[in-house]
mmCIF file of C-alpha atoms in Angstrom:
data_model
loop_
_atom_site.group_PDB
_atom_site.id
_atom_site.type_symbol
_atom_site.label_atom_id
_atom_site.label_comp_id
_atom_site.label_asym_id
_atom_site.label_seq_id
_atom_site.Cartn_x
_atom_site.Cartn_y
_atom_site.Cartn_z
ATOM 1 C CA MET H 908 -26.790 5.235 -50.709
ATOM 2 C CA THR H 909 -23.282 4.134 -49.702
ATOM 3 C CA ALA H 910 -21.877 4.907 -46.253
ATOM 4 C CA SER H 911 -19.151 7.148 -47.673
ATOM 5 C CA LEU H 912 -21.604 9.067 -49.841
ATOM 6 C CA GLN H 913 -23.645 9.906 -46.747
ATOM 7 C CA VAL H 914 -20.560 11.095 -44.860
ATOM 8 C CA TYR H 915 -19.380 13.325 -47.709
ATOM 9 C CA ARG H 916 -22.817 14.924 -47.971
ATOM 10 C CA SER H 917 -22.795 15.582 -44.236
ATOM 11 C CA LEU H 918 -19.309 17.116 -44.375
ATOM 12 C CA LEU H 919 -20.269 19.379 -47.264
ATOM 13 C CA SER H 920 -23.296 20.668 -45.376
ATOM 14 C CA HIS H 921 -21.051 21.518 -42.402
ATOM 15 C CA LEU H 922 -18.452 23.127 -44.671
ATOM 16 C CA TYR H 923 -20.969 25.499 -46.208
ATOM 17 C CA GLY H 924 -21.996 26.655 -42.743
ATOM 18 C CA ASP H 925 -18.410 27.168 -41.533
ATOM 19 C CA THR H 926 -16.510 29.887 -43.386
ATOM 20 C CA SER H 927 -13.458 29.598 -41.131
ATOM 21 C CA SER H 928 -12.275 26.181 -42.320
ATOM 22 C CA GLY H 929 -10.475 25.378 -45.552
ATOM 23 C CA MET H 930 -11.171 21.680 -45.103
ATOM 24 C CA ILE H 931 -13.365 19.617 -42.820
ATOM 25 C CA LYS H 932 -12.225 16.134 -41.814
ATOM 26 C CA ARG H 933 -13.902 13.241 -40.059
ATOM 27 C CA SER H 934 -12.210 10.058 -38.870
ATOM 28 C CA VAL H 935 -13.431 6.804 -40.378
ATOM 29 C CA PRO H 936 -14.934 4.816 -37.473
ATOM 30 C CA GLY H 937 -13.040 1.752 -36.302
ATOM 31 C CA GLN H 938 -9.953 2.436 -38.407
ATOM 32 C CA ALA H 939 -6.558 1.571 -36.926
ATOM 33 C CA TYR H 940 -4.705 3.375 -39.727
ATOM 34 C CA GLY H 941 -6.023 6.894 -39.055
ATOM 35 C CA LEU H 942 -8.035 7.054 -42.271
ATOM 36 C CA GLN H 943 -10.128 10.224 -42.607
ATOM 37 C CA TYR H 944 -12.878 11.555 -44.835
ATOM 38 C CA ALA H 945 -12.444 15.192 -45.888
ATOM 39 C CA VAL H 946 -13.975 17.856 -48.125
ATOM 40 C CA ASP H 947 -12.424 21.152 -49.212
ATOM 41 C CA ARG H 948 -13.708 24.578 -50.231
ATOM 42 C CA GLU H 949 -14.018 23.504 -53.860
ATOM 43 C CA SER H 950 -16.351 20.666 -52.766
ATOM 44 C CA HIS H 951 -13.726 18.085 -53.666
ATOM 45 C CA ARG H 952 -13.969 14.850 -51.727
ATOM 46 C CA HIS H 953 -10.816 13.429 -50.116
ATOM 47 C CA LEU H 954 -9.766 10.226 -48.398
ATOM 48 C CA LEU H 955 -6.702 10.923 -46.242
ATOM 49 C CA LEU H 956 -4.229 8.433 -44.808
ATOM 50 C CA PRO H 957 -1.393 9.580 -42.498
ATOM 51 C CA ILE H 958 1.982 8.422 -43.841
ATOM 52 C CA ASP H 959 5.561 8.521 -42.582
ATOM 53 C CA GLU H 960 7.899 11.268 -43.732
ATOM 54 C CA ASP H 961 10.097 8.759 -45.551
ATOM 55 C CA TYR H 962 7.270 6.967 -47.374
ATOM 56 C CA ALA H 963 7.813 7.346 -51.136
ATOM 57 C CA PHE H 964 5.160 6.906 -53.805
ATOM 58 C CA LYS H 965 4.420 8.077 -57.339
ATOM 59 C CA PRO H 966 1.667 10.729 -57.490
ATOM 60 C CA ILE H 967 -1.166 10.177 -59.959
ATOM 61 C CA ILE H 968 -2.843 13.206 -61.532
ATOM 62 C CA GLY H 969 -5.919 12.370 -63.583
ATOM 63 C CA GLU H 970 -8.881 14.150 -65.116
ATOM 64 C CA SER H 971 -11.190 13.192 -62.246
ATOM 65 C CA LEU H 972 -9.065 11.473 -59.612
ATOM 66 C CA ASN H 973 -5.734 12.382 -58.016
ATOM 67 C CA LEU H 974 -3.437 10.589 -55.611
ATOM 68 C CA ASP H 975 -0.807 12.860 -54.143
ATOM 69 C CA GLU H 976 0.667 14.254 -50.919
ATOM 70 C CA ARG H 977 -0.992 16.683 -48.545
ATOM 71 C CA ARG H 978 0.231 18.334 -45.364
ATOM 72 C CA ASP H 979 -2.244 19.538 -42.797
ATOM 73 C CA ASP H 980 -1.684 20.456 -39.133
ATOM 74 C CA GLY H 981 1.870 19.135 -39.360
ATOM 75 C CA VAL H 982 0.771 15.709 -40.617
ATOM 76 C CA ARG H 983 1.778 14.235 -43.963
ATOM 77 C CA TYR H 984 -1.088 12.485 -45.745
ATOM 78 C CA LEU H 985 -1.560 10.246 -48.727
ATOM 79 C CA ASP H 986 -4.421 12.177 -50.337
ATOM 80 C CA LEU H 987 -6.827 10.412 -52.673
ATOM 81 C CA HIS H 988 -9.310 12.966 -53.960
ATOM 82 C CA CYS H 989 -11.976 13.388 -56.595
ATOM 83 C CA VAL H 990 -11.986 16.650 -58.555
ATOM 84 C CA SER H 991 -15.109 15.881 -60.590
ATOM 85 C CA ASP H 992 -18.534 16.288 -59.031
ATOM 86 C CA GLY H 993 -19.936 14.058 -61.745
ATOM 87 C CA HIS H 994 -17.955 11.116 -60.356
ATOM 88 C CA ARG H 995 -18.862 11.562 -56.691
ATOM 89 C CA ASP H 996 -20.878 8.319 -56.539
ATOM 90 C CA VAL H 997 -18.040 6.282 -58.032
ATOM 91 C CA PHE H 998 -15.523 7.905 -55.683
ATOM 92 C CA ALA H 999 -17.753 7.109 -52.692
ATOM 93 C CA ALA H 1000 -17.891 3.473 -53.793
ATOM 94 C CA LEU H 1001 -14.079 3.474 -54.130
ATOM 95 C CA ALA H 1002 -13.800 4.940 -50.614
ATOM 96 C CA ASP H 1003 -16.115 2.219 -49.291
ATOM 97 C CA ASP H 1004 -13.927 -0.421 -50.934
ATOM 98 C CA ILE H 1005 -10.722 1.030 -49.447
ATOM 99 C CA ILE H 1006 -12.284 1.225 -45.979
ATOM 100 C CA ARG H 1007 -13.372 -2.394 -46.291
ATOM 101 C CA ARG H 1008 -9.855 -3.434 -47.319
ATOM 102 C CA LEU H 1009 -8.289 -1.581 -44.397
ATOM 103 C CA SER H 1010 -10.737 -3.068 -41.900
ATOM 104 C CA ALA H 1011 -8.421 -6.093 -41.822
ATOM 105 C CA ASP H 1012 -4.721 -6.252 -41.039
ATOM 106 C CA VAL H 1013 -2.641 -5.330 -44.086
ATOM 107 C CA ILE H 1014 1.110 -5.165 -44.554
ATOM 108 C CA SER H 1015 1.023 -1.562 -45.821
ATOM 109 C CA ALA H 1016 -2.065 0.656 -45.717
ATOM 110 C CA PRO H 1017 -0.675 3.142 -48.310
ATOM 111 C CA ALA H 1018 0.161 0.286 -50.680
ATOM 112 C CA GLU H 1019 -3.321 -1.163 -50.183
ATOM 113 C CA ILE H 1020 -4.872 2.148 -51.253
ATOM 114 C CA GLN H 1021 -2.677 2.247 -54.361
ATOM 115 C CA ASN H 1022 -3.608 -1.358 -55.187
ATOM 116 C CA ALA H 1023 -7.298 -0.547 -54.819
ATOM 117 C CA LEU H 1024 -6.937 2.511 -57.040
ATOM 118 C CA GLU H 1025 -5.197 0.497 -59.756
ATOM 119 C CA GLU H 1026 -7.925 -2.159 -59.663
ATOM 120 C CA TRP H 1027 -10.611 0.496 -60.006
ATOM 121 C CA ARG H 1028 -8.762 2.198 -62.844
ATOM 122 C CA ARG H 1029 -8.712 -1.139 -64.668
ATOM 123 C CA LEU H 1030 -12.391 -1.612 -63.864
ATOM 124 C CA LEU H 1031 -13.355 1.760 -65.347
ATOM 125 C CA ARG H 1032 -10.989 1.612 -68.324
ATOM 126 C CA PRO H 1033 -12.896 1.329 -71.623
ATOM 127 C CA ALA H 1034 -12.941 -2.258 -72.792
ATOM 128 C CA LYS H 1035 -12.249 -3.449 -76.304
ATOM 129 C CA GLU H 1036 -15.354 -4.196 -78.300
ATOM 130 C CA MET H 1037 -16.553 -7.727 -77.659
ATOM 131 C CA SER H 1038 -17.125 -10.074 -80.561
ATOM 132 C CA PRO H 1039 -20.757 -11.148 -81.142
ATOM 133 C CA GLU H 1040 -19.829 -14.645 -79.997
ATOM 134 C CA ALA H 1041 -18.209 -13.412 -76.770
ATOM 135 C CA SER H 1042 -21.111 -11.060 -76.065
ATOM 136 C CA ARG H 1043 -23.614 -13.878 -76.512
ATOM 137 C CA GLY H 1044 -21.553 -16.120 -74.255
ATOM 138 C CA LEU H 1045 -21.408 -13.453 -71.536
ATOM 139 C CA PHE H 1046 -25.183 -13.035 -71.688
ATOM 140 C CA GLY H 1047 -25.604 -16.783 -71.236
ATOM 141 C CA GLU H 1048 -23.380 -16.795 -68.159
ATOM 142 C CA LEU H 1049 -25.380 -13.891 -66.720
ATOM 143 C CA VAL H 1050 -28.599 -15.848 -67.263
ATOM 144 C CA VAL H 1051 -27.203 -18.735 -65.216
ATOM 145 C CA LEU H 1052 -25.858 -16.270 -62.647
ATOM 146 C CA GLY H 1053 -29.426 -15.026 -62.289
ATOM 147 C CA TRP H 1054 -30.695 -18.533 -61.543
ATOM 148 C CA LEU H 1055 -28.064 -18.898 -58.849
ATOM 149 C CA ALA H 1056 -28.648 -15.387 -57.485
ATOM 150 C CA ARG H 1057 -32.254 -16.260 -56.742
ATOM 151 C CA ARG H 1058 -30.844 -18.802 -54.317
ATOM 152 C CA ASN H 1059 -28.007 -16.698 -52.831
ATOM 153 C CA PRO H 1060 -26.994 -13.459 -54.614
ATOM 154 C CA GLN H 1061 -23.683 -12.884 -52.781
ATOM 155 C CA PHE H 1062 -22.468 -16.464 -53.171
ATOM 156 C CA ALA H 1063 -23.576 -16.531 -56.805
ATOM 157 C CA VAL H 1064 -21.188 -13.779 -57.877
ATOM 158 C CA ASP H 1065 -18.411 -15.223 -55.693
ATOM 159 C CA ILE H 1066 -18.508 -18.566 -57.531
ATOM 160 C CA TRP H 1067 -18.615 -17.005 -61.009
ATOM 161 C CA THR H 1068 -15.038 -17.838 -61.962
ATOM 162 C CA GLY H 1069 -15.195 -17.840 -65.762
ATOM 163 C CA PRO H 1070 -14.190 -14.170 -66.154
ATOM 164 C CA LYS H 1071 -10.847 -14.738 -64.431
ATOM 165 C CA GLY H 1072 -9.983 -17.637 -66.723
ATOM 166 C CA ASP H 1073 -10.770 -20.655 -64.566
ATOM 167 C CA CYS H 1074 -11.508 -23.972 -66.253
ATOM 168 C CA HIS H 1075 -15.245 -23.720 -65.594
ATOM 169 C CA ASP H 1076 -17.652 -20.791 -65.492
ATOM 170 C CA PHE H 1077 -18.932 -21.497 -61.955
ATOM 171 C CA THR H 1078 -16.848 -23.341 -59.372
ATOM 172 C CA THR H 1079 -17.907 -24.683 -55.959
ATOM 173 C CA VAL H 1080 -17.009 -27.542 -53.640
ATOM 174 C CA ASN H 1081 -20.379 -29.097 -54.503
ATOM 175 C CA GLY H 1082 -19.886 -29.102 -58.252
ATOM 176 C CA ASP H 1083 -18.913 -26.940 -61.209
ATOM 177 C CA LEU H 1084 -20.991 -25.507 -64.049
ATOM 178 C CA GLU H 1085 -19.840 -24.885 -67.611
ATOM 179 C CA VAL H 1086 -22.167 -22.699 -69.706
ATOM 180 C CA LYS H 1087 -22.322 -22.876 -73.494
ATOM 181 C CA THR H 1088 -24.405 -20.613 -75.696
ATOM 182 C CA SER H 1089 -25.354 -20.830 -79.352
ATOM 183 C CA SER H 1090 -27.667 -18.983 -81.711
ATOM 184 C CA LYS H 1091 -28.216 -22.138 -83.749
ATOM 185 C CA GLU H 1092 -30.881 -24.771 -83.326
ATOM 186 C CA GLY H 1093 -29.860 -28.279 -82.382
ATOM 187 C CA LEU H 1094 -27.412 -29.341 -79.707
ATOM 188 C CA ILE H 1095 -24.118 -28.107 -81.125
ATOM 189 C CA VAL H 1096 -21.624 -26.458 -78.752
ATOM 190 C CA ASP H 1097 -18.159 -25.013 -79.280
ATOM 191 C CA ILE H 1098 -15.477 -26.155 -76.836
ATOM 192 C CA SER H 1099 -12.577 -23.711 -76.612
ATOM 193 C CA SER H 1100 -10.208 -25.439 -74.208
ATOM 194 C CA LEU H 1101 -8.959 -28.893 -73.332
ATOM 195 C CA ARG H 1102 -9.824 -28.164 -69.704
ATOM 196 C CA GLN H 1103 -13.475 -27.168 -70.142
ATOM 197 C CA LEU H 1104 -14.696 -30.748 -69.879
ATOM 198 C CA ASP H 1105 -12.126 -31.836 -67.294
ATOM 199 C CA VAL H 1106 -13.621 -32.932 -63.985
ATOM 200 C CA THR H 1107 -11.338 -31.339 -61.370
ATOM 201 C CA ASP H 1108 -10.715 -32.578 -57.836
ATOM 202 C CA GLY H 1109 -13.498 -35.117 -58.142
ATOM 203 C CA HIS H 1110 -16.188 -32.385 -58.380
ATOM 204 C CA ASP H 1111 -19.310 -33.025 -60.400
ATOM 205 C CA LEU H 1112 -19.360 -31.050 -63.641
ATOM 206 C CA THR H 1113 -22.595 -30.012 -65.337
ATOM 207 C CA LEU H 1114 -22.635 -28.665 -68.895
ATOM 208 C CA ILE H 1115 -25.499 -26.233 -69.573
ATOM 209 C CA ARG H 1116 -26.447 -25.256 -73.129
ATOM 210 C CA LEU H 1117 -28.509 -22.128 -73.800
ATOM 211 C CA ASN H 1118 -29.943 -21.154 -77.168
ATOM 212 C CA VAL H 1119 -29.387 -17.373 -77.064
ATOM 213 C CA VAL H 1120 -30.746 -15.410 -80.021
ATOM 214 C CA ASP H 1121 -31.002 -11.756 -80.997
ATOM 215 C CA SER H 1122 -34.467 -10.491 -80.132
ATOM 216 C CA PRO H 1123 -35.996 -6.984 -80.035
ATOM 217 C CA ASP H 1124 -38.060 -8.195 -77.078
ATOM 218 C CA GLY H 1125 -35.023 -9.450 -75.174
ATOM 219 C CA GLN H 1126 -32.513 -7.775 -72.847
ATOM 220 C CA SER H 1127 -29.203 -6.055 -73.402
ATOM 221 C CA ILE H 1128 -26.276 -7.105 -71.252
ATOM 222 C CA ARG H 1129 -26.557 -3.830 -69.324
ATOM 223 C CA GLU H 1130 -30.229 -4.564 -68.597
ATOM 224 C CA LYS H 1131 -29.377 -8.084 -67.485
ATOM 225 C CA VAL H 1132 -26.718 -6.705 -65.134
ATOM 226 C CA ASN H 1133 -29.217 -4.227 -63.676
ATOM 227 C CA GLU H 1134 -31.677 -7.072 -63.167
ATOM 228 C CA LEU H 1135 -29.027 -9.013 -61.237
ATOM 229 C CA VAL H 1136 -28.306 -6.009 -59.026
ATOM 230 C CA GLY H 1137 -32.036 -5.848 -58.360
ATOM 231 C CA LEU H 1138 -31.891 -9.471 -57.201
ATOM 232 C CA GLY H 1139 -29.313 -8.492 -54.581
ATOM 233 C CA VAL H 1140 -26.072 -9.290 -56.417
ATOM 234 C CA PRO H 1141 -23.423 -6.831 -55.096
ATOM 235 C CA GLN H 1142 -23.000 -4.157 -57.751
ATOM 236 C CA TRP H 1143 -19.270 -3.507 -57.797
ATOM 237 C CA PRO H 1144 -18.090 -7.139 -57.597
ATOM 238 C CA LEU H 1145 -20.500 -7.854 -60.462
ATOM 239 C CA PHE H 1146 -19.207 -4.887 -62.492
ATOM 240 C CA ARG H 1147 -15.633 -6.060 -61.939
ATOM 241 C CA LYS H 1148 -16.349 -9.551 -63.192
ATOM 242 C CA VAL H 1149 -18.278 -8.312 -66.212
ATOM 243 C CA ARG H 1150 -15.296 -6.033 -66.922
ATOM 244 C CA ASP H 1151 -12.935 -9.005 -66.586
ATOM 245 C CA ALA H 1152 -15.118 -10.826 -69.113
ATOM 246 C CA GLY H 1153 -14.527 -7.956 -71.552
ATOM 247 C CA LEU H 1154 -17.334 -5.420 -71.104
ATOM 248 C CA ASN H 1155 -17.347 -2.134 -69.187
ATOM 249 C CA VAL H 1156 -20.970 -1.868 -68.093
ATOM 250 C CA ARG H 1157 -20.783 1.851 -67.301
ATOM 251 C CA ASP H 1158 -19.311 2.918 -70.637
ATOM 252 C CA SER H 1159 -20.686 0.368 -73.085
ATOM 253 C CA HIS H 1160 -23.598 1.111 -75.369
ATOM 254 C CA ASP H 1161 -24.632 -2.444 -76.083
ATOM 255 C CA SER H 1162 -27.563 -2.232 -78.462
ATOM 256 C CA VAL H 1163 -28.005 -5.954 -79.105
ATOM 257 C CA ARG H 1164 -30.824 -7.560 -77.146
ATOM 258 C CA TYR H 1165 -30.821 -11.260 -76.387
ATOM 259 C CA ALA H 1166 -33.346 -13.866 -75.342
ATOM 260 C CA VAL H 1167 -33.124 -17.555 -74.446
ATOM 261 C CA SER H 1168 -35.324 -19.022 -77.162
ATOM 262 C CA THR H 1169 -35.829 -22.686 -76.311
ATOM 263 C CA ASP H 1170 -35.730 -25.077 -73.400
ATOM 264 C CA VAL H 1171 -32.416 -25.288 -71.597
ATOM 265 C CA SER H 1172 -30.383 -28.469 -72.000
ATOM 266 C CA ALA H 1173 -27.939 -29.877 -69.459
ATOM 267 C CA TRP H 1174 -25.690 -32.889 -69.046
ATOM 268 C CA ARG H 1175 -23.602 -34.384 -66.304
ATOM 269 C CA VAL H 1176 -20.070 -34.714 -67.640
ATOM 270 C CA THR H 1177 -18.591 -38.128 -66.880
ATOM 271 C CA PRO H 1178 -15.668 -40.079 -68.358
ATOM 272 C CA GLU H 1179 -18.151 -41.463 -70.926
ATOM 273 C CA PHE H 1180 -19.134 -37.977 -72.073
ATOM 274 C CA PRO H 1181 -17.669 -37.166 -75.522
ATOM 275 C CA GLY H 1182 -14.887 -34.619 -75.702
ATOM 276 C CA LEU H 1183 -11.165 -33.935 -75.583
ATOM 277 C CA ARG H 1184 -9.659 -33.540 -72.132
ATOM 278 C CA TYR H 1185 -6.339 -32.293 -70.842
ATOM 279 C CA GLY H 1186 -6.171 -35.174 -68.375
ATOM 280 C CA ASP H 1187 -6.435 -37.717 -71.206
ATOM 281 C CA LEU H 1188 -3.344 -36.423 -73.001
ATOM 282 C CA PRO H 1189 -0.036 -38.237 -72.562
ATOM 283 C CA THR H 1190 2.016 -36.352 -70.001
ATOM 284 C CA GLU H 1191 4.725 -35.531 -72.528
ATOM 285 C CA TRP H 1192 2.174 -33.805 -74.816
ATOM 286 C CA ARG H 1193 0.468 -31.561 -72.297
ATOM 287 C CA ASP H 1194 2.847 -28.615 -72.417
ATOM 288 C CA ALA H 1195 3.139 -28.796 -76.201
ATOM 289 C CA ILE H 1196 -0.586 -28.494 -77.014
ATOM 290 C CA THR H 1197 -1.617 -25.019 -75.900
ATOM 291 C CA LYS H 1198 -4.805 -24.157 -77.813
ATOM 292 C CA VAL H 1199 -7.583 -26.461 -78.957
ATOM 293 C CA ARG H 1200 -11.030 -25.513 -80.242
ATOM 294 C CA TYR H 1201 -13.606 -27.964 -81.544
ATOM 295 C CA THR H 1202 -17.335 -28.450 -82.101
ATOM 296 C CA LEU H 1203 -19.311 -31.047 -80.181
ATOM 297 C CA ASP H 1204 -22.707 -32.456 -81.188
ATOM 298 C CA LEU H 1205 -24.563 -33.483 -78.030
ATOM 299 C CA VAL H 1206 -27.565 -35.194 -79.652
ATOM 300 C CA SER H 1207 -26.554 -38.618 -78.378
ATOM 301 C CA ALA H 1208 -24.406 -37.541 -75.409
ATOM 302 C CA PRO H 1209 -25.102 -39.496 -72.192
ATOM 303 C CA GLY H 1210 -26.005 -37.953 -68.838
ATOM 304 C CA ARG H 1211 -28.900 -35.700 -69.902
ATOM 305 C CA LEU H 1212 -30.156 -33.697 -66.894
ATOM 306 C CA ASP H 1213 -32.802 -31.339 -68.276
ATOM 307 C CA ASP H 1214 -35.466 -32.223 -65.702
ATOM 308 C CA GLN H 1215 -32.925 -32.320 -62.869
ATOM 309 C CA LEU H 1216 -31.198 -28.992 -63.489
ATOM 310 C CA ASP H 1217 -32.927 -27.213 -60.588
ATOM 311 C CA THR H 1218 -31.758 -29.979 -58.259
ATOM 312 C CA VAL H 1219 -28.200 -29.570 -59.557
ATOM 313 C CA LEU H 1220 -28.321 -25.801 -58.993
ATOM 314 C CA ASP H 1221 -29.670 -26.311 -55.468
ATOM 315 C CA LYS H 1222 -26.766 -28.650 -54.718
ATOM 316 C CA VAL H 1223 -24.176 -26.281 -56.163
ATOM 317 C CA MET H 1224 -25.480 -23.461 -53.961
ATOM 318 C CA SER H 1225 -25.824 -25.525 -50.785
ATOM 319 C CA ASP H 1226 -23.554 -25.065 -47.762
#
């Protein structure tokens, strides 16, 4: 149970026993910005922030969540409130996130709340349907994320950089990982960018190939995500990154189940490793060539690391 969810439940229990109050408020501990929890007679949950009289903002009126102005005891508030009891858990998680953001110095507390709200609205917005190829690729990245999470669940999700469009799927000072999935036998992989096989800043780069197939005995992406949460991966950062990758975990009804069917293959990518690289292009060509996609057969590729993959993962996750 989140901290905010506990507070709102406590406030509601006090509200029901106090018929004289239209709203009960409680200050958020340790907050320099005057942030307050509140509940009203309709059992709506509020997060209130005192604002100056001249502070201007655009109200947001939604089906479940509103951001508008409230005046109480002569104080003007920025009032973020949930009008749907069915979304109380999500609102409590949003409140926790806002409180965390405002625990540090920020330029504008009201603006920080609006930024948080916009990020969460994007997070919960229905995603476009993923292609089978993209869905399979996401499952493969989640498999590798699970390996890393067994070493350090918080750090594992922090270094998962593929969803935000970085060159490699996992990025650390001790080496990067690029994950490729295929439903076909053999050692064929599809490379979708000139930068995917670039070694950046002198970091080691390891290419991992997973044979991911449809299987009634496998897992859906939602089930894989739940497994990761069970390993200790923080839920909302994980949901955000899965959403950035193209899937809304809460709203999706992914019926396809996947399994990794054969042994995992891995290679250390060196200058001798086959492939097209951005850094190898003549300088005058680099801005002109914007999209490259090609197929790579790794049967004879040097740098095979299958038996050393655990050692590589340990190094990537080390301090």
